[in-house]
């Protein structure tokens, strides 16, 4: 009971909860369904991790491999993917690791890569690839980069893999961000363009989209990692990284809930929830960010139309 109250206080006060302190305070109390997964629990399972070549993605790959999964690093640069694979292999010598090239922001590239990824027989798909661009950038299809990387590419990949996933009772995990709490669901780009706002809006879309997929029968969850020390955080928010420096989580701590969820039993976690530190969290802290069912449906229609 006390642990649960402390957990909620950490969540609502944001700064301590998202930091390493929140992780350390909560993880000390994990037991029962929240306990660490059993070694080997993912043996015989196949996991796909987009952006698996660095940061939280690399830590997720290592965590899943340690649990026995065959892991595909889905990366846009094969050289970085191969280097990441070698790093994980060094740490987990028995790991079965594959590298697949795919730029998830490029819808043609997603279509090209999806056939091979479906053949791999995925049990877990982790939409981890993320960007916070300094200026407005467009993909080959003319979509804004955050929208394409966080929403359109993952949605298309989910749809193209949905039969393969459903056949194996597979699970999809969307790595969102606590930054989405500040944004209401909208498809509009910020004007003038602002990368942080574009990022947070598309991170809100990920949480809604995960719920919409779950409502359509897919086992789908969204997760936010807190604040973790990664190359992406250092380059996109250098001031923030310097400000809270030693309080940042390690990449392993940031990836922990995704790895735990990949191995969790459906009877323990349900579907369509938003997670942080192995507990479901509210999708809203303030009433003005709440969307209507019609706004949720409109998101689905827009995303379907742009990826068909
Ligand atoms: N770190 C945090 O505190 C934090 C907080 C909240 C949410 N998140 C979320 O966690 C996820 C991972 O973040 P991170 O901090 O680990 O970032 P990171 O260090 O920048 O790593 C992101 C990874 O995504 C890959 N990637 C980017 N665009 C891609 C694309 N179009 N196709 C394929 N791969 C692509 C990058 O590949 P390259 O090597 O080719 O660039 C990189 O490996 C992101 O979704 C982010 O929004 C992180």
Short mmCIF file of C-alpha atoms and ligand atoms in Angstrom, two decimals:
data_model
loop_
_atom_site.label_atom_id
_atom_site.label_comp_id
_atom_site.label_asym_id
_atom_site.label_seq_id
_atom_site.Cartn_x
_atom_site.Cartn_y
_atom_site.Cartn_z
CA UNK A 1 0.00 0.00 0.00
CA UNK A 2 2.74 2.48 1.01
CA UNK A 3 4.75 1.47 -2.08
CA UNK A 4 1.71 2.11 -4.26
CA UNK A 5 1.14 5.59 -2.74
CA UNK A 6 4.82 6.45 -3.20
CA UNK A 7 4.64 5.23 -6.80
CA UNK A 8 1.66 7.51 -7.54
CA UNK A 9 3.30 10.51 -5.88
CA UNK A 10 6.43 9.95 -7.98
CA UNK A 11 4.30 9.74 -11.11
CA UNK A 12 2.37 12.97 -10.52
CA UNK A 13 5.40 15.00 -9.45
CA UNK A 14 7.08 14.07 -12.77
CA UNK A 15 10.69 15.14 -12.13
CA UNK A 16 11.62 12.63 -9.42
CA UNK A 17 9.44 9.92 -10.98
CA UNK A 18 10.89 10.14 -14.49
CA UNK A 19 14.47 10.26 -13.20
CA UNK A 20 16.74 7.47 -12.00
CA UNK A 21 15.40 8.10 -8.48
CA UNK A 22 11.90 7.09 -9.53
CA UNK A 23 13.17 3.93 -11.12
CA UNK A 24 15.24 2.98 -8.06
CA UNK A 25 12.39 3.69 -5.62
CA UNK A 26 9.85 1.70 -7.62
CA UNK A 27 12.01 -1.22 -8.68
CA UNK A 28 12.85 -1.98 -5.04
CA UNK A 29 9.20 -2.97 -4.53
CA UNK A 30 8.57 -5.08 -7.64
CA UNK A 31 7.10 -8.51 -6.92
CA UNK A 32 4.29 -10.76 -8.19
CA UNK A 33 3.30 -9.79 -11.76
CA UNK A 34 5.80 -6.91 -11.59
CA UNK A 35 8.73 -9.18 -10.72
CA UNK A 36 11.60 -9.63 -13.17
CA UNK A 37 10.82 -12.03 -16.03
CA UNK A 38 12.17 -15.54 -15.66
CA UNK A 39 15.43 -16.19 -17.55
CA UNK A 40 14.70 -17.85 -20.90
CA UNK A 41 11.03 -16.84 -20.85
CA UNK A 42 11.30 -15.58 -24.48
CA UNK A 43 13.16 -18.63 -25.85
CA UNK A 44 11.64 -19.54 -29.22
CA UNK A 45 10.10 -16.05 -29.59
CA UNK A 46 11.00 -13.47 -32.22
CA UNK A 47 11.17 -9.75 -31.45
CA UNK A 48 11.56 -6.82 -33.85
CA UNK A 49 12.96 -3.56 -32.46
CA UNK A 50 12.95 -0.48 -34.68
CA UNK A 51 15.85 1.86 -34.01
CA UNK A 52 17.56 -1.08 -32.32
CA UNK A 53 21.01 0.25 -33.18
CA UNK A 54 21.40 2.73 -30.33
CA UNK A 55 20.02 4.28 -27.14
CA UNK A 56 16.92 2.69 -25.65
CA UNK A 57 16.51 0.46 -28.72
CA UNK A 58 19.91 -1.13 -28.18
CA UNK A 59 19.15 -1.67 -24.48
CA UNK A 60 15.81 -3.21 -25.47
CA UNK A 61 17.53 -5.56 -27.93
CA UNK A 62 19.97 -6.65 -25.21
CA UNK A 63 17.19 -7.10 -22.64
CA UNK A 64 15.08 -9.23 -24.99
CA UNK A 65 18.10 -11.28 -26.07
CA UNK A 66 18.97 -11.95 -22.42
CA UNK A 67 15.47 -13.43 -22.02
CA UNK A 68 16.16 -15.79 -24.94
CA UNK A 69 14.37 -14.06 -27.85
CA UNK A 70 15.71 -13.98 -31.38
CA UNK A 71 15.93 -10.23 -31.96
CA UNK A 72 15.87 -8.33 -35.25
CA UNK A 73 17.47 -4.90 -35.10
CA UNK A 74 15.41 -2.88 -37.57
CA UNK A 75 17.73 -0.02 -38.49
CA UNK A 76 18.10 2.58 -41.20
CA UNK A 77 21.90 2.24 -41.34
CA UNK A 78 23.25 -1.29 -41.75
CA UNK A 79 26.75 -0.32 -40.58
CA UNK A 80 25.45 1.05 -37.27
CA UNK A 81 23.17 -1.99 -37.01
CA UNK A 82 26.09 -4.39 -37.46
CA UNK A 83 28.13 -2.51 -34.83
CA UNK A 84 25.20 -2.62 -32.41
CA UNK A 85 24.69 -6.30 -33.05
CA UNK A 86 28.39 -6.95 -32.24
CA UNK A 87 28.03 -5.02 -28.97
CA UNK A 88 25.02 -7.04 -27.86
CA UNK A 89 26.66 -10.29 -28.98
CA UNK A 90 29.66 -9.41 -26.79
CA UNK A 91 27.39 -8.92 -23.79
CA UNK A 92 25.04 -11.83 -24.51
CA UNK A 93 27.16 -14.44 -26.36
CA UNK A 94 24.24 -16.87 -26.87
CA UNK A 95 22.06 -14.19 -28.47
CA UNK A 96 20.49 -14.82 -31.88
CA UNK A 97 20.53 -11.38 -33.50
CA UNK A 98 19.63 -10.28 -37.03
CA UNK A 99 19.91 -6.89 -38.71
CA UNK A 100 17.22 -5.67 -41.10
CA UNK A 101 17.52 -2.36 -42.92
CA UNK A 102 14.41 -0.23 -42.83
CA UNK A 103 13.88 3.51 -42.58
CA UNK A 104 10.55 3.55 -40.74
CA UNK A 105 9.86 7.15 -41.80
CA UNK A 106 9.93 6.12 -45.49
CA UNK A 107 6.65 4.36 -46.27
CA UNK A 108 8.06 2.72 -49.42
CA UNK A 109 10.94 1.31 -47.39
CA UNK A 110 8.50 0.01 -44.75
CA UNK A 111 6.53 -1.77 -47.49
CA UNK A 112 9.75 -3.24 -48.89
CA UNK A 113 11.02 -4.52 -45.53
CA UNK A 114 7.68 -5.75 -44.17
CA UNK A 115 7.55 -9.00 -46.19
CA UNK A 116 10.84 -10.25 -44.72
CA UNK A 117 9.88 -9.14 -41.22
CA UNK A 118 6.53 -10.95 -41.48
CA UNK A 119 8.36 -14.11 -42.59
CA UNK A 120 10.50 -13.89 -39.45
CA UNK A 121 7.32 -14.72 -37.50
CA UNK A 122 7.24 -11.85 -35.00
CA UNK A 123 5.91 -12.35 -31.48
CA UNK A 124 6.86 -8.85 -30.36
CA UNK A 125 7.13 -5.61 -32.35
CA UNK A 126 8.69 -2.64 -30.56
CA UNK A 127 8.13 0.74 -32.23
CA UNK A 128 11.13 2.41 -30.66
CA UNK A 129 12.65 4.53 -33.47
CA UNK A 130 12.32 8.19 -32.61
CA UNK A 131 13.49 11.64 -33.66
CA UNK A 132 13.30 15.22 -32.40
CA UNK A 133 14.33 17.26 -35.44
CA UNK A 134 15.83 20.76 -35.04
CA UNK A 135 13.92 22.01 -38.09
CA UNK A 136 11.01 20.90 -40.23
CA UNK A 137 12.03 17.98 -42.42
CA UNK A 138 10.03 16.02 -44.96
CA UNK A 139 10.24 12.35 -45.87
CA UNK A 140 10.33 11.04 -49.46
CA UNK A 141 6.51 10.92 -49.37
CA UNK A 142 6.33 14.55 -48.20
CA UNK A 143 5.33 13.86 -44.59
CA UNK A 144 6.72 15.77 -41.62
CA UNK A 145 9.48 13.65 -40.05
CA UNK A 146 8.06 13.16 -36.51
CA UNK A 147 4.67 12.18 -37.92
CA UNK A 148 6.25 9.73 -40.35
CA UNK A 149 8.71 8.19 -37.85
CA UNK A 150 6.42 7.90 -34.82
CA UNK A 151 3.00 7.41 -36.40
CA UNK A 152 2.73 6.69 -40.13
CA UNK A 153 5.64 4.23 -40.51
CA UNK A 154 4.77 2.30 -37.32
CA UNK A 155 1.08 2.21 -38.24
CA UNK A 156 1.86 0.86 -41.71
CA UNK A 157 4.32 -1.69 -40.34
CA UNK A 158 1.78 -2.81 -37.74
CA UNK A 159 -0.86 -3.26 -40.43
CA UNK A 160 1.50 -5.18 -42.73
CA UNK A 161 2.56 -7.44 -39.84
CA UNK A 162 -0.86 -7.71 -38.19
CA UNK A 163 -1.70 -11.14 -39.62
CA UNK A 164 1.72 -12.51 -38.70
CA UNK A 165 1.40 -11.03 -35.20
CA UNK A 166 -2.18 -12.17 -34.65
CA UNK A 167 -1.28 -15.72 -35.71
CA UNK A 168 1.22 -15.88 -32.86
CA UNK A 169 -0.75 -13.85 -30.30
CA UNK A 170 1.96 -11.23 -30.76
CA UNK A 171 2.28 -7.95 -28.89
CA UNK A 172 3.04 -4.45 -30.19
CA UNK A 173 4.78 -1.88 -28.00
CA UNK A 174 4.85 1.84 -28.83
CA UNK A 175 7.65 3.76 -27.12
CA UNK A 176 6.00 7.10 -26.48
CA UNK A 177 7.13 9.90 -24.16
CA UNK A 178 5.97 11.63 -20.99
CA UNK A 179 6.17 14.79 -23.14
CA UNK A 180 2.85 13.76 -24.67
CA UNK A 181 1.05 14.69 -21.43
CA UNK A 182 1.34 18.37 -22.41
CA UNK A 183 -0.45 17.85 -25.73
CA UNK A 184 -4.03 17.26 -26.76
CA UNK A 185 -4.62 14.96 -29.70
CA UNK A 186 -4.34 16.96 -32.90
CA UNK A 187 -3.15 16.17 -36.40
CA UNK A 188 -2.03 19.77 -36.88
CA UNK A 189 1.63 20.65 -37.07
CA UNK A 190 2.79 23.47 -34.78
CA UNK A 191 2.94 26.83 -36.60
CA UNK A 192 5.61 28.11 -36.68
CA UNK A 193 7.26 24.71 -36.69
CA UNK A 194 8.75 23.58 -33.39
CA UNK A 195 10.43 20.16 -33.19
CA UNK A 196 9.67 19.63 -29.49
CA UNK A 197 5.96 20.30 -29.97
CA UNK A 198 5.79 18.21 -33.16
CA UNK A 199 7.54 15.43 -31.26
CA UNK A 200 5.15 15.58 -28.29
CA UNK A 201 2.03 15.72 -30.49
CA UNK A 202 3.09 12.62 -32.39
CA UNK A 203 3.92 10.91 -29.08
CA UNK A 204 0.30 11.62 -28.00
CA UNK A 205 -0.84 10.12 -31.31
CA UNK A 206 1.15 6.95 -30.59
CA UNK A 207 -0.69 6.40 -27.31
CA UNK A 208 -4.09 6.91 -28.95
CA UNK A 209 -3.15 4.73 -31.92
CA UNK A 210 -2.00 1.92 -29.64
CA UNK A 211 -5.41 2.01 -27.96
CA UNK A 212 -7.17 2.03 -31.33
CA UNK A 213 -5.22 -1.04 -32.44
CA UNK A 214 -6.08 -2.75 -29.15
CA UNK A 215 -9.76 -1.94 -29.70
CA UNK A 216 -9.43 -3.75 -33.05
CA UNK A 217 -8.16 -6.90 -31.34
CA UNK A 218 -4.38 -6.50 -31.49
CA UNK A 219 -2.40 -6.88 -28.26
CA UNK A 220 -0.97 -3.37 -28.16
CA UNK A 221 0.50 -1.21 -25.40
CA UNK A 222 2.19 2.18 -25.18
CA UNK A 223 5.08 2.84 -22.82
CA UNK A 224 7.01 5.87 -21.68
CA UNK A 225 10.58 5.38 -20.54
CA UNK A 226 11.08 8.39 -18.26
CA UNK A 227 14.25 10.40 -18.91
CA UNK A 228 17.14 8.24 -20.02
CA UNK A 229 20.72 9.01 -20.97
CA UNK A 230 20.87 8.23 -24.70
CA UNK A 231 22.60 9.72 -27.75
CA UNK A 232 19.23 11.07 -28.87
CA UNK A 233 18.55 12.92 -25.63
CA UNK A 234 22.10 14.31 -25.56
CA UNK A 235 21.88 15.68 -29.11
CA UNK A 236 18.28 16.87 -29.21
CA UNK A 237 17.97 18.28 -25.68
CA UNK A 238 21.59 19.03 -24.62
CA UNK A 239 20.60 21.68 -22.05
CA UNK A 240 18.12 19.33 -20.39
CA UNK A 241 20.67 16.51 -20.29
CA UNK A 242 23.21 18.82 -18.61
CA UNK A 243 20.59 20.11 -16.16
CA UNK A 244 19.59 16.79 -14.70
CA UNK A 245 22.79 14.89 -15.73
CA UNK A 246 23.37 12.25 -13.04
CA UNK A 247 19.63 11.94 -12.40
CA UNK A 248 19.02 10.57 -15.89
CA UNK A 249 18.18 6.89 -16.05
CA UNK A 250 20.53 4.50 -17.77
CA UNK A 251 19.31 3.23 -21.14
CA UNK A 252 18.66 -0.16 -19.48
CA UNK A 253 16.43 1.49 -16.86
CA UNK A 254 14.59 3.40 -19.59
CA UNK A 255 14.08 0.20 -21.61
CA UNK A 256 13.08 -1.87 -18.59
CA UNK A 257 9.28 -1.64 -18.89
CA UNK A 258 9.29 -2.49 -22.61
CA UNK A 259 11.40 -5.59 -21.96
CA UNK A 260 9.22 -6.57 -19.00
CA UNK A 261 6.02 -6.06 -21.05
CA UNK A 262 7.38 -8.15 -23.93
CA UNK A 263 7.61 -11.06 -21.52
CA UNK A 264 4.48 -10.39 -19.42
CA UNK A 265 1.42 -12.64 -19.50
CA UNK A 266 -1.69 -11.14 -21.11
CA UNK A 267 -3.68 -12.11 -18.02
CA UNK A 268 -1.41 -9.80 -15.98
CA UNK A 269 -1.27 -6.79 -18.31
CA UNK A 270 -4.44 -6.81 -20.44
CA UNK A 271 -4.23 -4.75 -23.62
CA UNK A 272 -4.41 -1.13 -24.77
CA UNK A 273 -2.77 0.41 -21.72
CA UNK A 274 -0.14 3.09 -21.20
CA UNK A 275 2.79 1.99 -19.01
CA UNK A 276 5.69 3.41 -17.09
CA UNK A 277 7.86 1.53 -14.61
CA UNK A 278 5.82 -1.67 -14.88
CA UNK A 279 2.50 -0.04 -13.96
CA UNK A 280 -0.36 1.27 -16.10
CA UNK A 281 -0.51 5.08 -15.98
CA UNK A 282 -3.20 7.63 -16.80
CA UNK A 283 -3.21 8.96 -20.36
CA UNK A 284 -4.10 12.45 -19.12
CA UNK A 285 -3.14 14.55 -16.11
CA UNK A 286 -5.17 17.61 -17.08
CA UNK A 287 -8.73 17.67 -18.45
CA UNK A 288 -7.98 19.94 -21.45
CA UNK A 289 -5.88 17.23 -23.16
CA UNK A 290 -8.77 14.75 -23.28
CA UNK A 291 -9.91 13.79 -26.76
CA UNK A 292 -13.40 12.70 -27.81
CA UNK A 293 -14.18 9.31 -29.40
CA UNK A 294 -14.79 11.19 -32.68
CA UNK A 295 -11.30 12.72 -32.50
CA UNK A 296 -9.82 9.26 -31.89
CA UNK A 297 -11.70 7.85 -34.88
CA UNK A 298 -10.54 10.79 -37.01
CA UNK A 299 -6.93 9.96 -36.16
CA UNK A 300 -7.46 6.40 -37.39
CA UNK A 301 -9.05 7.59 -40.63
CA UNK A 302 -6.26 10.11 -41.32
CA UNK A 303 -3.51 7.62 -40.62
CA UNK A 304 -5.19 4.91 -42.69
CA UNK A 305 -5.67 7.32 -45.59
CA UNK A 306 -2.02 8.43 -45.52
CA UNK A 307 -0.64 4.89 -45.38
CA UNK A 308 -2.95 3.12 -47.86
N1 LIG B 1 15.78 8.97 -23.94
C1 LIG B 1 14.70 9.43 -23.33
O1 LIG B 1 14.78 9.99 -22.23
C2 LIG B 1 13.34 9.26 -23.95
C3 LIG B 1 12.26 9.84 -23.28
C4 LIG B 1 10.98 9.67 -23.79
C5 LIG B 1 10.79 8.93 -24.94
N2 LIG B 1 11.86 8.39 -25.59
C6 LIG B 1 11.60 7.62 -26.82
O2 LIG B 1 12.37 6.44 -26.82
C7 LIG B 1 12.71 6.08 -28.16
C8 LIG B 1 14.21 5.89 -28.24
O3 LIG B 1 14.82 7.12 -27.91
P1 LIG B 1 16.37 7.27 -27.60
O4 LIG B 1 16.48 8.26 -26.51
O5 LIG B 1 17.00 5.95 -27.47
O6 LIG B 1 16.84 8.00 -28.96
P2 LIG B 1 18.18 7.81 -29.83
O7 LIG B 1 19.35 7.63 -28.95
O8 LIG B 1 18.17 8.96 -30.77
O9 LIG B 1 17.87 6.48 -30.63
C9 LIG B 1 16.86 6.48 -31.57
C10 LIG B 1 17.09 5.35 -32.53
O10 LIG B 1 16.05 5.42 -33.50
C11 LIG B 1 16.66 5.26 -34.76
N3 LIG B 1 15.87 5.90 -35.80
C12 LIG B 1 15.50 7.19 -35.91
N4 LIG B 1 14.80 7.40 -37.02
C13 LIG B 1 14.71 6.20 -37.63
C14 LIG B 1 14.10 5.76 -38.82
N5 LIG B 1 13.46 6.62 -39.63
N6 LIG B 1 14.16 4.46 -39.15
C15 LIG B 1 14.81 3.58 -38.35
N7 LIG B 1 15.43 3.94 -37.20
C16 LIG B 1 15.38 5.24 -36.86
C17 LIG B 1 18.03 5.89 -34.64
O11 LIG B 1 18.85 5.38 -35.65
P3 LIG B 1 20.17 6.14 -36.21
O12 LIG B 1 21.29 5.55 -35.43
O13 LIG B 1 20.19 5.75 -37.64
O14 LIG B 1 19.98 7.59 -35.96
C18 LIG B 1 18.42 5.44 -33.24
O15 LIG B 1 19.00 4.15 -33.27
C19 LIG B 1 12.20 7.20 -29.05
O16 LIG B 1 10.97 6.84 -29.63
C20 LIG B 1 12.01 8.35 -28.10
O17 LIG B 1 11.00 9.24 -28.52
C21 LIG B 1 13.14 8.55 -25.13
#
